[in-house]
Amino acid sequence: MKELIAGYQAGATVYELGDRFGIDRRTVSEILHRNEVLMRRRGLSTEQVDEAARLYEGGWSLVRIGERMAVDPTTVLNRLRECGVRTRDVHGRKR
């Protein structure tokens, strides 16, 4: 647990730590919260949102964009919606 906390404080992401320790990123977050570690807010910059919108309009999935930008696909979805980008349903059709 100390190694996990030290890794996070050294700049590793919860995704990287999850991979390193063989646990889910949510478990990493829970451990950090339980130990009162100050969490970094990882979001998307304006430039990243613009790029995400271009990629999404180009047919990329939310998962693929999230992986490219090291954020959760839900973060991508929320930022795209905030910018007025029309999202697709699970079958790829515009909503």
mmCIF file with all atom_site columns, C-alpha atoms in Angstrom:
data_model
loop_
_atom_site.group_PDB
_atom_site.id
_atom_site.type_symbol
_atom_site.label_atom_id
_atom_site.label_alt_id
_atom_site.label_comp_id
_atom_site.label_asym_id
_atom_site.label_entity_id
_atom_site.label_seq_id
_atom_site.pdbx_PDB_ins_code
_atom_site.Cartn_x
_atom_site.Cartn_y
_atom_site.Cartn_z
_atom_site.occupancy
_atom_site.B_iso_or_equiv
_atom_site.pdbx_formal_charge
_atom_site.auth_seq_id
_atom_site.auth_comp_id
_atom_site.auth_asym_id
_atom_site.auth_atom_id
_atom_site.pdbx_PDB_model_num
ATOM 1  C CA . MET A 1 1  ? 0.000   0.000  0.000   1.00 0.00 ? 1  MET A CA 1
ATOM 2  C CA . LYS A 1 2  ? 2.844   2.424  0.792   1.00 0.00 ? 2  LYS A CA 1
ATOM 3  C CA . GLU A 1 3  ? 4.368   1.717  -2.618  1.00 0.00 ? 3  GLU A CA 1
ATOM 4  C CA . LEU A 1 4  ? 1.046   2.441  -4.319  1.00 0.00 ? 4  LEU A CA 1
ATOM 5  C CA . ILE A 1 5  ? 0.654   5.744  -2.470  1.00 0.00 ? 5  ILE A CA 1
ATOM 6  C CA . ALA A 1 6  ? 4.257   6.718  -3.189  1.00 0.00 ? 6  ALA A CA 1
ATOM 7  C CA . GLY A 1 7  ? 3.731   5.890  -6.863  1.00 0.00 ? 7  GLY A CA 1
ATOM 8  C CA . TYR A 1 8  ? 0.678   8.120  -7.051  1.00 0.00 ? 8  TYR A CA 1
ATOM 9  C CA . GLN A 1 9  ? 2.413   10.957 -5.260  1.00 0.00 ? 9  GLN A CA 1
ATOM 10 C CA . ALA A 1 10 ? 5.329   10.582 -7.704  1.00 0.00 ? 10 ALA A CA 1
ATOM 11 C CA . GLY A 1 11 ? 2.943   11.174 -10.614 1.00 0.00 ? 11 GLY A CA 1
ATOM 12 C CA . ALA A 1 12 ? 1.660   7.758  -11.680 1.00 0.00 ? 12 ALA A CA 1
ATOM 13 C CA . THR A 1 13 ? -1.996  7.642  -12.713 1.00 0.00 ? 13 THR A CA 1
ATOM 14 C CA . VAL A 1 14 ? -4.579  5.400  -11.075 1.00 0.00 ? 14 VAL A CA 1
ATOM 15 C CA . TYR A 1 15 ? -4.684  3.475  -14.371 1.00 0.00 ? 15 TYR A CA 1
ATOM 16 C CA . GLU A 1 16 ? -0.920  2.901  -14.334 1.00 0.00 ? 16 GLU A CA 1
ATOM 17 C CA . LEU A 1 17 ? -1.000  1.855  -10.694 1.00 0.00 ? 17 LEU A CA 1
ATOM 18 C CA . GLY A 1 18 ? -3.908  -0.477 -11.338 1.00 0.00 ? 18 GLY A CA 1
ATOM 19 C CA . ASP A 1 19 ? -1.915  -2.176 -14.080 1.00 0.00 ? 19 ASP A CA 1
ATOM 20 C CA . ARG A 1 20 ? 1.228   -2.306 -11.950 1.00 0.00 ? 20 ARG A CA 1
ATOM 21 C CA . PHE A 1 21 ? -0.526  -3.851 -8.938  1.00 0.00 ? 21 PHE A CA 1
ATOM 22 C CA . GLY A 1 22 ? -3.050  -5.948 -10.846 1.00 0.00 ? 22 GLY A CA 1
ATOM 23 C CA . ILE A 1 23 ? -6.112  -4.175 -9.453  1.00 0.00 ? 23 ILE A CA 1
ATOM 24 C CA . ASP A 1 24 ? -8.874  -2.023 -10.880 1.00 0.00 ? 24 ASP A CA 1
ATOM 25 C CA . ARG A 1 25 ? -8.301  1.733  -11.052 1.00 0.00 ? 25 ARG A CA 1
ATOM 26 C CA . ARG A 1 26 ? -11.338 2.216  -8.798  1.00 0.00 ? 26 ARG A CA 1
ATOM 27 C CA . THR A 1 27 ? -9.650  0.085  -6.144  1.00 0.00 ? 27 THR A CA 1
ATOM 28 C CA . VAL A 1 28 ? -6.566  2.285  -6.452  1.00 0.00 ? 28 VAL A CA 1
ATOM 29 C CA . SER A 1 29 ? -8.753  5.368  -5.926  1.00 0.00 ? 29 SER A CA 1
ATOM 30 C CA . GLU A 1 30 ? -10.435 3.783  -2.904  1.00 0.00 ? 30 GLU A CA 1
ATOM 31 C CA . ILE A 1 31 ? -7.063  2.996  -1.324  1.00 0.00 ? 31 ILE A CA 1
ATOM 32 C CA . LEU A 1 32 ? -5.869  6.542  -1.923  1.00 0.00 ? 32 LEU A CA 1
ATOM 33 C CA . HIS A 1 33 ? -9.071  8.052  -0.489  1.00 0.00 ? 33 HIS A CA 1
ATOM 34 C CA . ARG A 1 34 ? -8.956  5.749  2.530   1.00 0.00 ? 34 ARG A CA 1
ATOM 35 C CA . ASN A 1 35 ? -5.431  6.965  3.220   1.00 0.00 ? 35 ASN A CA 1
ATOM 36 C CA . GLU A 1 36 ? -6.474  10.604 2.739   1.00 0.00 ? 36 GLU A CA 1
ATOM 37 C CA . VAL A 1 37 ? -4.167  11.141 -0.236  1.00 0.00 ? 37 VAL A CA 1
ATOM 38 C CA . LEU A 1 38 ? -4.961  14.366 -2.079  1.00 0.00 ? 38 LEU A CA 1
ATOM 39 C CA . MET A 1 39 ? -6.217  13.334 -5.517  1.00 0.00 ? 39 MET A CA 1
ATOM 40 C CA . ARG A 1 40 ? -5.206  15.096 -8.707  1.00 0.00 ? 40 ARG A CA 1
ATOM 41 C CA . ARG A 1 41 ? -8.023  16.161 -10.956 1.00 0.00 ? 41 ARG A CA 1
ATOM 42 C CA . ARG A 1 42 ? -7.386  14.779 -14.401 1.00 0.00 ? 42 ARG A CA 1
ATOM 43 C CA . GLY A 1 43 ? -9.538  16.220 -17.078 1.00 0.00 ? 43 GLY A CA 1
ATOM 44 C CA . LEU A 1 44 ? -9.267  17.396 -20.626 1.00 0.00 ? 44 LEU A CA 1
ATOM 45 C CA . SER A 1 45 ? -7.829  20.705 -21.721 1.00 0.00 ? 45 SER A CA 1
ATOM 46 C CA . THR A 1 46 ? -9.688  22.820 -24.252 1.00 0.00 ? 46 THR A CA 1
ATOM 47 C CA . GLU A 1 47 ? -7.295  21.610 -26.940 1.00 0.00 ? 47 GLU A CA 1
ATOM 48 C CA . GLN A 1 48 ? -7.910  17.981 -25.975 1.00 0.00 ? 48 GLN A CA 1
ATOM 49 C CA . VAL A 1 49 ? -11.678 18.481 -26.093 1.00 0.00 ? 49 VAL A CA 1
ATOM 50 C CA . ASP A 1 50 ? -11.325 19.949 -29.588 1.00 0.00 ? 50 ASP A CA 1
ATOM 51 C CA . GLU A 1 51 ? -9.208  16.972 -30.640 1.00 0.00 ? 51 GLU A CA 1
ATOM 52 C CA . ALA A 1 52 ? -11.650 14.546 -29.021 1.00 0.00 ? 52 ALA A CA 1
ATOM 53 C CA . ALA A 1 53 ? -14.515 16.138 -30.956 1.00 0.00 ? 53 ALA A CA 1
ATOM 54 C CA . ARG A 1 54 ? -12.581 15.789 -34.240 1.00 0.00 ? 54 ARG A CA 1
ATOM 55 C CA . LEU A 1 55 ? -11.721 12.165 -33.498 1.00 0.00 ? 55 LEU A CA 1
ATOM 56 C CA . TYR A 1 56 ? -15.284 11.341 -32.447 1.00 0.00 ? 56 TYR A CA 1
ATOM 57 C CA . GLU A 1 57 ? -16.703 12.951 -35.592 1.00 0.00 ? 57 GLU A CA 1
ATOM 58 C CA . GLY A 1 58 ? -14.131 10.889 -37.496 1.00 0.00 ? 58 GLY A CA 1
ATOM 59 C CA . GLY A 1 59 ? -15.657 7.695  -36.135 1.00 0.00 ? 59 GLY A CA 1
ATOM 60 C CA . TRP A 1 60 ? -13.498 7.002  -33.099 1.00 0.00 ? 60 TRP A CA 1
ATOM 61 C CA . SER A 1 61 ? -15.218 5.452  -30.082 1.00 0.00 ? 61 SER A CA 1
ATOM 62 C CA . LEU A 1 62 ? -15.318 7.110  -26.669 1.00 0.00 ? 62 LEU A CA 1
ATOM 63 C CA . VAL A 1 63 ? -13.217 4.238  -25.309 1.00 0.00 ? 63 VAL A CA 1
ATOM 64 C CA . ARG A 1 64 ? -10.530 4.699  -27.948 1.00 0.00 ? 64 ARG A CA 1
ATOM 65 C CA . ILE A 1 65 ? -10.392 8.464  -27.378 1.00 0.00 ? 65 ILE A CA 1
ATOM 66 C CA . GLY A 1 66 ? -10.254 7.928  -23.607 1.00 0.00 ? 66 GLY A CA 1
ATOM 67 C CA . GLU A 1 67 ? -7.360  5.505  -23.999 1.00 0.00 ? 67 GLU A CA 1
ATOM 68 C CA . ARG A 1 68 ? -5.493  7.942  -26.232 1.00 0.00 ? 68 ARG A CA 1
ATOM 69 C CA . MET A 1 69 ? -5.971  10.772 -23.722 1.00 0.00 ? 69 MET A CA 1
ATOM 70 C CA . ALA A 1 70 ? -5.608  8.652  -20.563 1.00 0.00 ? 70 ALA A CA 1
ATOM 71 C CA . VAL A 1 71 ? -9.049  9.509  -19.208 1.00 0.00 ? 71 VAL A CA 1
ATOM 72 C CA . ASP A 1 72 ? -12.222 7.540  -18.623 1.00 0.00 ? 72 ASP A CA 1
ATOM 73 C CA . PRO A 1 73 ? -14.571 7.335  -21.635 1.00 0.00 ? 73 PRO A CA 1
ATOM 74 C CA . THR A 1 74 ? -17.292 8.948  -19.511 1.00 0.00 ? 74 THR A CA 1
ATOM 75 C CA . THR A 1 75 ? -15.071 12.015 -19.130 1.00 0.00 ? 75 THR A CA 1
ATOM 76 C CA . VAL A 1 76 ? -14.825 12.212 -22.915 1.00 0.00 ? 76 VAL A CA 1
ATOM 77 C CA . LEU A 1 77 ? -18.595 11.799 -23.274 1.00 0.00 ? 77 LEU A CA 1
ATOM 78 C CA . ASN A 1 78 ? -19.346 14.510 -20.718 1.00 0.00 ? 78 ASN A CA 1
ATOM 79 C CA . ARG A 1 79 ? -16.940 17.025 -22.277 1.00 0.00 ? 79 ARG A CA 1
ATOM 80 C CA . LEU A 1 80 ? -18.298 16.345 -25.782 1.00 0.00 ? 80 LEU A CA 1
ATOM 81 C CA . ARG A 1 81 ? -21.871 16.822 -24.593 1.00 0.00 ? 81 ARG A CA 1
ATOM 82 C CA . GLU A 1 82 ? -20.905 20.075 -22.851 1.00 0.00 ? 82 GLU A CA 1
ATOM 83 C CA . CYS A 1 83 ? -19.596 21.309 -26.212 1.00 0.00 ? 83 CYS A CA 1
ATOM 84 C CA . GLY A 1 84 ? -22.794 20.355 -28.010 1.00 0.00 ? 84 GLY A CA 1
ATOM 85 C CA . VAL A 1 85 ? -21.392 17.407 -29.942 1.00 0.00 ? 85 VAL A CA 1
ATOM 86 C CA . ARG A 1 86 ? -24.190 15.026 -30.940 1.00 0.00 ? 86 ARG A CA 1
ATOM 87 C CA . THR A 1 87 ? -23.315 11.565 -29.679 1.00 0.00 ? 87 THR A CA 1
ATOM 88 C CA . ARG A 1 88 ? -24.049 8.209  -31.252 1.00 0.00 ? 88 ARG A CA 1
ATOM 89 C CA . ASP A 1 89 ? -26.067 5.399  -29.710 1.00 0.00 ? 89 ASP A CA 1
ATOM 90 C CA . VAL A 1 90 ? -24.552 1.962  -29.122 1.00 0.00 ? 90 VAL A CA 1
ATOM 91 C CA . HIS A 1 91 ? -25.257 1.069  -32.743 1.00 0.00 ? 91 HIS A CA 1
ATOM 92 C CA . GLY A 1 92 ? -23.367 4.089  -34.076 1.00 0.00 ? 92 GLY A CA 1
ATOM 93 C CA . ARG A 1 93 ? -26.449 6.108  -34.996 1.00 0.00 ? 93 ARG A CA 1
ATOM 94 C CA . LYS A 1 94 ? -26.685 9.814  -34.157 1.00 0.00 ? 94 LYS A CA 1
ATOM 95 C CA . ARG A 1 95 ? -29.005 10.576 -31.260 1.00 0.00 ? 95 ARG A CA 1
#
